Coordinates of C-alpha atoms in Angstrom, one line a residue:
X1 CA -50.6 -50.6 -24.1
X2 CA -47.9 -48.7 -26.7
X3 CA -48.7 -45.4 -25.2
X4 CA -48.5 -46.6 -21.6
X5 CA -45.0 -48.2 -22.5
X6 CA -44.0 -44.8 -23.9
X7 CA -44.9 -43.0 -20.9
X8 CA -42.9 -45.5 -18.7
X9 CA -39.9 -45.3 -20.6
X10 CA -39.9 -41.7 -20.8
X11 CA -40.5 -41.4 -17.0
X12 CA -37.6 -43.8 -16.6
X13 CA -35.4 -41.8 -18.5
X14 CA -36.4 -38.4 -16.7
X15 CA -35.7 -40.7 -13.3
X16 CA -32.1 -41.7 -14.6
X17 CA -31.5 -38.1 -15.7
X18 CA -32.2 -37.0 -12.2
X19 CA -30.4 -39.7 -10.5
X20 CA -27.3 -38.7 -12.6
X21 CA -27.5 -35.1 -11.7
X22 CA -27.5 -35.8 -8.1
X23 CA -24.6 -38.2 -8.3
X24 CA -21.1 -36.1 -8.4
X25 CA -19.3 -36.6 -11.7
X26 CA -15.9 -36.9 -10.5
X27 CA -14.1 -37.9 -14.0
X28 CA -11.3 -35.7 -14.9
X29 CA -12.0 -33.4 -17.5
X30 CA -9.9 -33.7 -20.7
X31 CA -7.1 -31.2 -21.0
X32 CA -8.8 -27.7 -21.7
X33 CA -8.8 -27.0 -25.6
X34 CA -9.2 -23.3 -25.7
X35 CA -11.8 -21.9 -28.0
X36 CA -11.7 -18.0 -27.0
X37 CA -9.6 -15.3 -28.9
X38 CA -6.3 -14.6 -27.1
X39 CA -6.0 -11.1 -25.5
X40 CA -2.9 -9.5 -26.9
X41 CA -2.4 -6.0 -26.0
X42 CA 0.9 -5.7 -28.0
X43 CA 1.4 -5.2 -31.4
X44 CA 4.4 -6.9 -33.4
X45 CA 6.5 -3.9 -33.1
X46 CA 6.1 -3.8 -29.3
X47 CA 6.8 -7.6 -29.0
X48 CA 9.8 -7.1 -30.9
X49 CA 10.7 -4.3 -28.6
X50 CA 10.4 -6.3 -25.5
X51 CA 12.5 -9.2 -27.5
X52 CA 15.4 -6.4 -28.1
X53 CA 15.2 -5.1 -24.8
X54 CA 15.5 -8.8 -23.1
X55 CA 18.3 -9.6 -25.5
X56 CA 20.2 -6.4 -24.7
X57 CA 20.0 -7.3 -20.9
X58 CA 21.4 -10.6 -21.7
X59 CA 24.3 -9.3 -23.5
X60 CA 25.0 -6.1 -21.7
X61 CA 24.0 -6.5 -18.1
X62 CA 23.9 -10.6 -18.1
X63 CA 22.8 -13.0 -15.7
X64 CA 24.4 -14.6 -12.6
X65 CA 24.6 -18.2 -12.3
X66 CA 25.8 -19.0 -8.9
X67 CA 26.6 -22.5 -9.7
X68 CA 30.1 -24.0 -10.8
X69 CA 28.7 -26.6 -13.1
X70 CA 26.4 -24.2 -14.8
X71 CA 29.1 -21.9 -15.3
X72 CA 31.6 -24.5 -17.2
X73 CA 28.6 -25.8 -19.0
X74 CA 28.1 -22.1 -20.4
X75 CA 31.9 -21.6 -21.1
X76 CA 31.5 -25.0 -23.2
X77 CA 28.4 -23.5 -25.1
X78 CA 30.3 -20.4 -26.1
X79 CA 28.8 -17.8 -23.5
X80 CA 30.9 -15.0 -22.5
X81 CA 31.4 -16.0 -18.8
X82 CA 33.2 -13.4 -16.4
X83 CA 33.2 -14.6 -12.7
X84 CA 29.4 -15.7 -12.0
X85 CA 28.1 -13.3 -14.5
X86 CA 27.1 -15.1 -17.8
X87 CA 26.8 -12.7 -21.0
X88 CA 24.4 -14.5 -23.3
X89 CA 24.7 -13.4 -27.0
X90 CA 21.2 -13.2 -28.6
X91 CA 22.0 -15.4 -31.5
X92 CA 23.3 -18.3 -29.0
X93 CA 19.9 -17.8 -27.2
X94 CA 17.7 -18.2 -30.3
X95 CA 19.4 -21.2 -31.2
X96 CA 19.5 -22.9 -28.0
X97 CA 15.7 -22.3 -27.4
X98 CA 14.6 -23.1 -30.6
X99 CA 15.0 -27.1 -29.9
X100 CA 12.5 -26.8 -27.2
X101 CA 9.4 -28.4 -28.1
X102 CA 6.3 -26.5 -28.5
X103 CA 3.8 -29.2 -27.2
X104 CA 3.7 -32.9 -25.7
X105 CA 1.8 -35.4 -23.8
X106 CA 1.9 -35.8 -20.2
X107 CA 1.8 -39.4 -19.2
X108 CA -0.4 -39.9 -16.0
X109 CA -0.3 -43.1 -14.0
X110 CA -3.7 -43.9 -15.4
X111 CA -3.0 -43.7 -19.2
X112 CA -6.7 -42.2 -19.8
X113 CA -5.7 -39.3 -17.8
X114 CA -2.8 -38.5 -19.9
X115 CA -2.8 -35.0 -21.4
X116 CA -2.0 -33.2 -24.5
X117 CA 0.0 -29.9 -23.4
X118 CA 1.1 -26.7 -25.1
X119 CA -0.6 -25.0 -28.1
X120 CA -4.2 -24.6 -27.3
X121 CA -4.1 -27.1 -24.7
X122 CA -4.1 -25.9 -20.9
X123 CA -4.3 -27.9 -17.4
X124 CA -5.5 -26.6 -14.1
X125 CA -2.9 -27.5 -11.2
X126 CA -3.4 -26.6 -7.4
X127 CA -1.3 -24.4 -5.4
X128 CA 1.9 -25.7 -3.8
X129 CA 4.1 -24.6 -0.8
X130 CA 1.6 -23.4 2.0
X131 CA 3.3 -23.3 5.6
X132 CA -0.3 -23.3 7.1
X133 CA -3.8 -24.4 6.2
X134 CA -7.3 -23.8 7.0
X135 CA -8.6 -27.1 7.9
X136 CA -11.8 -29.0 7.7
X137 CA -13.1 -26.8 10.6
X138 CA -11.6 -23.6 9.1
X139 CA -9.1 -23.5 11.7
X140 CA -5.8 -21.9 10.7
X141 CA -2.8 -24.1 11.8
X142 CA 0.4 -26.1 10.7
X143 CA 0.0 -28.9 8.3
X144 CA 0.8 -32.5 8.7
X145 CA 1.3 -35.4 6.1
X146 CA -2.2 -36.5 6.8
X147 CA -3.4 -33.0 5.6
X148 CA -1.2 -33.3 2.2
X149 CA -2.8 -36.8 1.8
X150 CA -6.4 -34.9 2.4
X151 CA -5.4 -32.4 -0.5
X152 CA -4.1 -35.1 -2.9
X153 CA -7.5 -36.8 -2.4
X154 CA -9.6 -33.8 -3.2
X155 CA -7.5 -32.9 -6.2
X156 CA -8.0 -36.3 -7.3
X157 CA -11.8 -36.0 -6.8
X158 CA -12.1 -32.5 -8.6
X159 CA -12.8 -32.8 -12.3
X160 CA -11.3 -29.7 -13.7
X161 CA -7.8 -30.4 -11.6
X162 CA -5.6 -32.1 -14.2
X163 CA -2.9 -32.5 -11.5
X164 CA -2.3 -33.2 -7.6
X165 CA 0.8 -30.9 -7.7
X166 CA 3.3 -32.0 -5.0
X167 CA 3.4 -30.1 -1.5
X168 CA 0.1 -28.5 -1.5
X169 CA 0.9 -27.8 2.2
X170 CA 4.2 -28.4 4.0
X171 CA 3.9 -31.5 6.2
X172 CA 5.5 -30.1 9.3
X173 CA 5.5 -33.4 10.9
X174 CA 8.2 -34.8 8.6
X175 CA 11.9 -34.1 8.6
X176 CA 12.9 -31.4 5.8
X177 CA 15.6 -33.7 4.4
X178 CA 12.9 -36.8 4.2
X179 CA 9.9 -34.7 3.2
X180 CA 10.4 -34.7 -0.7
X181 CA 10.4 -38.7 -0.7
X182 CA 6.9 -38.8 1.2
X183 CA 5.5 -36.1 -0.8
X184 CA 6.2 -37.7 -3.9
X185 CA 4.9 -41.0 -2.7
X186 CA 1.6 -39.2 -1.7
X187 CA 1.2 -37.7 -5.1
X188 CA 1.7 -40.9 -6.6
X189 CA -0.4 -43.2 -4.0
X190 CA -3.6 -40.9 -3.8
X191 CA -4.4 -40.4 -7.4
X192 CA -3.4 -41.6 -11.0
X193 CA -3.3 -37.9 -12.2
X194 CA -0.3 -36.3 -13.5
X195 CA 1.7 -34.6 -10.5
X196 CA 4.7 -32.4 -9.9
X197 CA 8.2 -33.2 -8.3
X198 CA 10.1 -31.6 -5.6
X199 CA 13.2 -29.3 -6.6
X200 CA 14.3 -28.4 -3.1
X201 CA 17.8 -29.4 -3.9
X202 CA 19.6 -31.3 -6.5
X203 CA 19.6 -34.5 -4.5
X204 CA 16.0 -34.3 -3.8
X205 CA 15.2 -33.9 -7.6
X206 CA 17.1 -37.1 -8.3
X207 CA 15.3 -39.0 -5.8
X208 CA 12.0 -37.8 -7.3
X209 CA 13.4 -38.9 -10.9
X210 CA 14.3 -42.3 -9.2
X211 CA 10.8 -42.8 -7.8
X212 CA 9.1 -41.7 -11.3
X213 CA 11.2 -44.3 -12.8
X214 CA 9.8 -46.9 -10.5
X215 CA 6.5 -45.8 -11.3
X216 CA 6.7 -45.4 -15.2
X217 CA 10.0 -46.9 -16.4
X218 CA 13.2 -45.2 -17.8
X219 CA 11.8 -45.8 -21.4
X220 CA 8.6 -44.3 -20.9
X221 CA 10.2 -40.9 -19.2
X222 CA 12.6 -40.9 -22.3
X223 CA 9.5 -40.9 -24.7
X224 CA 7.2 -38.3 -22.8
X225 CA 7.0 -36.2 -19.7
X226 CA 5.6 -37.9 -16.5
X227 CA 6.3 -35.1 -14.0
X228 CA 6.8 -31.6 -13.7
X229 CA 9.8 -29.5 -11.8
X230 CA 9.6 -26.0 -10.9
X231 CA 12.9 -24.0 -10.7
X232 CA 12.4 -20.3 -9.4
X233 CA 15.1 -17.6 -10.2
X234 CA 16.3 -14.8 -7.9
X235 CA 15.2 -11.5 -9.4
X236 CA 16.9 -9.6 -10.5
X237 CA 18.9 -11.6 -12.9
X238 CA 20.3 -14.4 -10.5
X239 CA 19.8 -18.3 -10.5
X240 CA 21.3 -20.2 -8.0
X241 CA 22.9 -23.8 -7.3
X242 CA 19.9 -25.2 -5.7
X243 CA 17.5 -24.6 -8.5
X244 CA 20.2 -25.3 -11.3
X245 CA 21.1 -28.6 -9.7
X246 CA 17.5 -29.7 -9.6
X247 CA 17.1 -28.2 -13.2
X248 CA 19.8 -30.6 -14.3
X249 CA 18.4 -33.6 -12.5
X250 CA 15.1 -33.2 -14.4
X251 CA 16.3 -32.1 -17.8
X252 CA 18.8 -34.9 -18.1
X253 CA 15.8 -37.3 -17.7
X254 CA 13.9 -35.4 -20.2
X255 CA 11.5 -34.2 -17.6
X256 CA 10.0 -30.4 -17.9
X257 CA 10.9 -27.8 -15.4
X258 CA 9.2 -24.1 -15.1
X259 CA 11.6 -21.5 -15.7
X260 CA 10.2 -19.4 -13.1
X261 CA 11.4 -15.7 -12.5
X262 CA 10.0 -14.7 -9.0
X263 CA 8.6 -11.2 -9.9
X264 CA 7.5 -8.7 -7.2
X265 CA 6.7 -5.6 -9.2
X266 CA 8.5 -2.6 -8.1
X267 CA 10.6 -4.3 -5.6
X268 CA 12.5 -6.8 -7.7
X269 CA 11.8 -5.3 -11.3
X270 CA 11.2 -1.8 -12.4
X271 CA 8.1 -0.1 -11.1
X272 CA 6.4 -0.1 -14.6
X273 CA 4.7 -2.9 -16.6
X274 CA 6.4 -2.9 -19.7
X275 CA 10.1 -2.9 -18.2
X276 CA 9.2 -5.3 -15.6
X277 CA 8.3 -7.7 -18.5
X278 CA 11.3 -7.1 -20.4
X279 CA 13.3 -8.2 -17.3
X280 CA 11.3 -11.1 -16.7
X281 CA 11.7 -12.4 -20.3
X282 CA 15.3 -11.9 -20.1
X283 CA 15.6 -14.2 -16.8
X284 CA 13.0 -16.9 -18.2
X285 CA 15.1 -17.0 -21.5
X286 CA 18.2 -17.3 -19.6
X287 CA 17.0 -20.5 -17.9
X288 CA 15.1 -22.1 -20.7
X289 CA 18.5 -21.7 -23.0
X290 CA 20.4 -23.1 -20.1
X291 CA 17.7 -26.5 -20.4
X292 CA 19.1 -26.8 -23.9
X293 CA 22.7 -26.8 -22.9
X294 CA 21.8 -29.4 -20.4
X295 CA 20.0 -31.5 -22.9
X296 CA 19.1 -30.3 -26.4
X297 CA 15.5 -31.3 -27.1
X298 CA 14.4 -31.7 -23.7
X299 CA 10.8 -30.0 -22.8
X300 CA 11.0 -27.0 -20.8
X301 CA 8.3 -24.3 -19.8
X302 CA 8.6 -20.5 -19.8
X303 CA 7.4 -19.6 -16.1
X304 CA 7.0 -17.0 -13.8
X305 CA 5.6 -15.9 -10.5
X306 CA 3.7 -12.4 -11.0
X307 CA 3.0 -10.1 -8.1
X308 CA 2.9 -6.6 -7.6
X309 CA 4.3 -4.7 -4.3
X310 CA 2.2 -2.3 -2.3
X311 CA 4.0 1.1 -2.4
X312 CA 2.5 1.6 1.0
X313 CA 3.4 -1.3 2.9
X314 CA 5.7 -3.1 0.7
X315 CA 3.5 -6.3 0.9
X316 CA 2.9 -8.4 -2.4
X317 CA -0.6 -8.1 -4.1
X318 CA -2.5 -10.3 -6.0
X319 CA -5.4 -9.5 -8.6
X320 CA -4.2 -6.2 -9.6
X321 CA -4.6 -4.8 -13.0
X322 CA -1.0 -4.7 -13.9
X323 CA -0.5 -8.5 -13.2
X324 CA -3.4 -8.9 -15.8
X325 CA -1.5 -6.8 -18.3
X326 CA 1.8 -8.8 -17.7
X327 CA 0.1 -12.1 -18.1
X328 CA -1.3 -10.9 -21.4
X329 CA 2.3 -9.6 -22.6
X330 CA 3.9 -12.9 -21.3
X331 CA 1.7 -15.0 -23.3
X332 CA 2.6 -13.1 -26.3
X333 CA 6.3 -13.4 -25.8
X334 CA 6.0 -17.1 -25.0
X335 CA 4.1 -17.6 -28.3
X336 CA 6.8 -15.3 -29.9
X337 CA 9.5 -17.9 -29.1
X338 CA 7.2 -21.2 -29.4
X339 CA 7.3 -22.5 -26.0
X340 CA 4.5 -23.4 -23.6
X341 CA 4.1 -21.0 -20.7
X342 CA 3.0 -21.1 -17.1
X343 CA 1.4 -18.6 -14.9
X344 CA -0.3 -18.5 -11.5
X345 CA -4.2 -18.8 -10.9
X346 CA -6.7 -17.9 -8.2
X347 CA -4.2 -16.1 -6.0
X348 CA -5.2 -13.7 -3.5
X349 CA -4.2 -12.0 -0.1
X350 CA -7.2 -12.2 2.0
X351 CA -6.9 -13.9 5.3
X352 CA -10.0 -16.0 5.4
X353 CA -12.2 -17.3 2.4
X354 CA -14.1 -14.1 2.1
X355 CA -15.3 -11.5 -0.7
X356 CA -11.6 -10.3 -1.3
X357 CA -10.5 -14.1 -1.9
X358 CA -13.2 -14.2 -4.6
X359 CA -12.6 -10.9 -6.4
X360 CA -8.7 -11.3 -6.6
X361 CA -9.0 -15.0 -7.7
X362 CA -11.7 -14.3 -10.4
X363 CA -9.4 -11.0 -11.8
X364 CA -6.5 -13.7 -11.9
X365 CA -8.3 -16.4 -13.6
X366 CA -10.0 -14.4 -16.3
X367 CA -6.7 -12.7 -17.2
X368 CA -4.8 -16.1 -17.3
X369 CA -7.5 -18.0 -19.5
X370 CA -7.6 -15.0 -21.9
X371 CA -3.8 -14.8 -22.0
X372 CA -3.7 -18.4 -23.4
X373 CA -1.6 -19.9 -20.6
X374 CA -0.7 -23.6 -20.6
X375 CA 0.3 -24.6 -17.4
X376 CA -2.1 -22.9 -14.9
X377 CA -0.5 -23.5 -11.6
X378 CA -1.9 -22.4 -8.0
X379 CA -5.5 -23.0 -9.5
X380 CA -7.0 -24.3 -5.8
X381 CA -6.6 -23.1 -2.4
X382 CA -4.2 -20.5 -2.3
X383 CA -5.0 -17.4 0.1
X384 CA -3.3 -15.1 2.3
X385 CA -0.6 -14.6 -0.4
X386 CA 0.4 -18.5 -0.4
X387 CA 0.5 -18.7 3.5
X388 CA -2.1 -21.1 3.7
X389 CA -4.1 -23.5 1.7
X390 CA -7.8 -23.2 2.5
X391 CA -9.8 -26.4 2.1
X392 CA -13.2 -24.2 1.4
X393 CA -11.4 -22.3 -1.1
X394 CA -9.7 -25.2 -2.4
X395 CA -13.0 -27.1 -3.4
X396 CA -14.4 -23.7 -4.7
X397 CA -11.6 -22.9 -6.9
X398 CA -11.7 -26.4 -8.1
X399 CA -15.3 -25.5 -9.2
X400 CA -14.2 -22.0 -10.5
X401 CA -11.8 -23.8 -12.9
X402 CA -14.6 -26.1 -14.2
X403 CA -16.4 -22.8 -14.8
X404 CA -13.3 -21.1 -16.5
X405 CA -12.8 -24.5 -18.5
X406 CA -16.4 -24.2 -19.9
X407 CA -15.9 -20.4 -20.5
X408 CA -12.6 -20.9 -22.3
X409 CA -13.9 -23.9 -24.6
X410 CA -15.8 -21.0 -26.4
X411 CA -19.4 -21.4 -27.8
X412 CA -20.6 -24.9 -28.9
X413 CA -22.2 -25.1 -32.4
X414 CA -22.9 -28.8 -32.4
X415 CA -27.0 -28.3 -31.6
X416 CA -27.3 -25.2 -33.6
X417 CA -29.7 -26.3 -36.1
X418 CA -31.6 -28.6 -33.6
X419 CA -32.1 -25.3 -31.2
X420 CA -33.3 -23.2 -34.1
X421 CA -36.1 -25.9 -34.9
X422 CA -37.2 -25.4 -31.2
X423 CA -37.9 -21.7 -31.8
X424 CA -40.2 -22.5 -34.7
X425 CA -41.6 -25.3 -32.7
X426 CA -42.5 -23.3 -29.4
X427 CA -43.3 -19.7 -31.4
X428 CA -44.3 -16.3 -30.0
X429 CA -45.2 -16.5 -26.1
X430 CA -44.1 -20.0 -25.4
X431 CA -41.7 -21.5 -23.3
X432 CA -38.8 -23.9 -23.9
X433 CA -38.9 -26.1 -20.5
X434 CA -40.6 -28.9 -21.9
X435 CA -39.3 -28.7 -25.1
X436 CA -37.4 -32.2 -26.4
X437 CA -34.1 -30.2 -27.2
X438 CA -34.2 -28.9 -23.6
X439 CA -34.5 -31.7 -21.9
X440 CA -31.8 -33.4 -23.9
X441 CA -29.5 -30.7 -23.5
X442 CA -30.0 -28.6 -20.3
X443 CA -27.3 -30.4 -18.4
X444 CA -24.8 -29.3 -20.8
X445 CA -26.4 -26.0 -22.2
X446 CA -25.5 -23.9 -18.8
X447 CA -23.0 -24.6 -16.4
X448 CA -24.9 -25.5 -12.8
X449 CA -22.5 -24.8 -9.9
X450 CA -22.8 -27.2 -6.9
X451 CA -21.4 -24.8 -4.2
X452 CA -22.9 -21.4 -5.3
X453 CA -26.5 -20.8 -3.9
X454 CA -28.9 -19.1 -6.5
X455 CA -32.1 -20.1 -4.6
X456 CA -34.4 -17.3 -3.6
X457 CA -33.4 -15.9 0.3
X458 CA -36.6 -17.6 1.4
X459 CA -35.3 -21.0 0.5
X460 CA -31.9 -20.0 1.6
X461 CA -33.4 -19.1 5.1
X462 CA -35.3 -22.1 5.3
X463 CA -32.4 -24.5 4.6
X464 CA -30.5 -22.8 7.4
X465 CA -28.7 -19.8 5.7
X466 CA -25.7 -21.7 5.1
X467 CA -22.9 -19.4 3.5
X468 CA -20.2 -20.6 1.1
X469 CA -17.5 -21.5 3.5
X470 CA -19.7 -24.1 5.4
X471 CA -21.1 -25.2 2.1
X472 CA -17.5 -25.9 0.8
X473 CA -16.5 -27.5 3.9
X474 CA -19.5 -29.7 4.0
X475 CA -18.8 -30.7 0.2
X476 CA -14.9 -31.4 1.2
X477 CA -16.1 -33.7 4.1
X478 CA -18.6 -35.6 1.6
X479 CA -15.6 -35.9 -1.1
X480 CA -13.4 -37.3 1.4
X481 CA -15.9 -39.8 2.9
X482 CA -16.4 -40.9 -0.7
X483 CA -12.9 -41.2 -1.7
X484 CA -11.7 -44.3 -3.3
X485 CA -8.0 -44.8 -3.7
X486 CA -6.7 -45.5 -7.2
X487 CA -4.6 -48.5 -6.0
X488 CA -1.0 -48.8 -7.1
X489 CA 0.3 -52.1 -8.6
X490 CA 1.3 -54.0 -5.6
X491 CA 4.9 -54.7 -6.7
X492 CA 5.4 -50.9 -7.6
X493 CA 4.2 -49.8 -4.3
X494 CA 6.6 -52.4 -2.5
X495 CA 9.3 -50.8 -4.9
X496 CA 8.6 -47.1 -3.9
X497 CA 8.3 -48.2 -0.1
X498 CA 11.6 -49.9 -0.3
X499 CA 13.1 -46.9 -2.1
X500 CA 12.1 -44.3 0.4
X501 CA 13.2 -46.6 3.5
X502 CA 16.6 -47.0 1.9
X503 CA 16.9 -43.3 1.3
X504 CA 16.0 -42.5 4.5
X505 CA 19.0 -44.5 6.1
X506 CA 21.2 -42.8 3.7
X507 CA 20.2 -39.3 4.3
X508 CA 20.4 -38.1 7.7
X509 CA 17.1 -37.2 9.4
X510 CA 17.4 -33.5 10.0
X511 CA 15.6 -30.0 9.1
X512 CA 17.7 -29.2 6.5
X513 CA 17.9 -29.5 2.8
X514 CA 19.7 -32.7 1.4
X515 CA 22.3 -31.4 -0.8
X516 CA 24.8 -34.3 -0.3
X517 CA 23.7 -37.7 0.2

């Protein structure tokens, strides 16, 4: 009788494990704590050479700040301001950036999804800004607000995505002046992960801050970041009023911004890797320093967007060797200054979800992970140089992030002795498939992709010869059928809706940025 009960218990355990394997695991992974050595191609002398070159650019060439408020701020801070051009002494820059925190915790709506950030911790964030999408039928078209809602739901259900970003796609059915309100609400409503906030103008950024205050409370925002903004520079060496006014809105409320020069290597930087990094570094440092002029001790992130330009067509390229080298070098520079940094992931110029899209994305991801990036943006959906977000690529990229996450964790040692005992148990000529160690550990021992087909060609043909795009779209449809909304508190939801309605009455509905209301 005892043996019979033991057999039933073992069978029940196997059945439970099988049921667990067949059910999707949609719990969010913790922030990635990297365990791999960093790829650092520069020695200390070369790091200091880049630093010296960047500081010389700031002192001798200067940076244009096209913003009257920023110019007055810099004068009060002791900078050498000549018209719109600001010359920054390296001592002033070093003093200012020294007050940027090296790490913090992102507070999510669901506290269980809050994230340590900086140092060895990294997070994956979907792409943003696509004016087109390839939809659930793989048709390229203009996006709507419903499409943005869909992507926020998919991001919510993707374990390796730690954020829903903001305007993954541009909702073309909304007036430009009101979009930021509905984009922010979609991020807050459809997921309880952290998210990004729109920085399309200073007034829009202030609206985002107000909505975050409704969701989290002013006291929480003073204590810890709840949202991330992005401020792009106009390379070479220009920061404009739109970005700087948005930066002020975030930083005054102690919310971090990505200080992101927009690099088109060979077009708006020198056509050489190391000098391009020196210029980018100068641009990023000037913005990072300004965040501390706005509010000392506020969190900020060393950012950039990296692309190289085809010398045949002038088109931006992704996944090139030089982009990887720049990522490695920028990671070293960010660590040299002790600030967290952002890069872009899974980029590509392919027009469909094809082999080019996969190769370019894989090249980019491996470089970013080995470079030690903290804020890994554009991690899902990016295609056609960012012109469209592909639903199929979005869900496959999310699984690629899970694979990259597992690789970057490094080897696990917690079952080392137990597994060595299995070698003694099995001995020469045996196999491990039925060994207790295998049965207990196979689910975590080796990553098992859901969307990649590793069956024999005969089985693949018998099951309809379905290729990756069709599998991915079927999977996305299943995720959306299974989606359960993490409900907002009713009072908070009402307050957010009331705020949106009020701001829509105050801001004219037009296809222009709100800079006045």
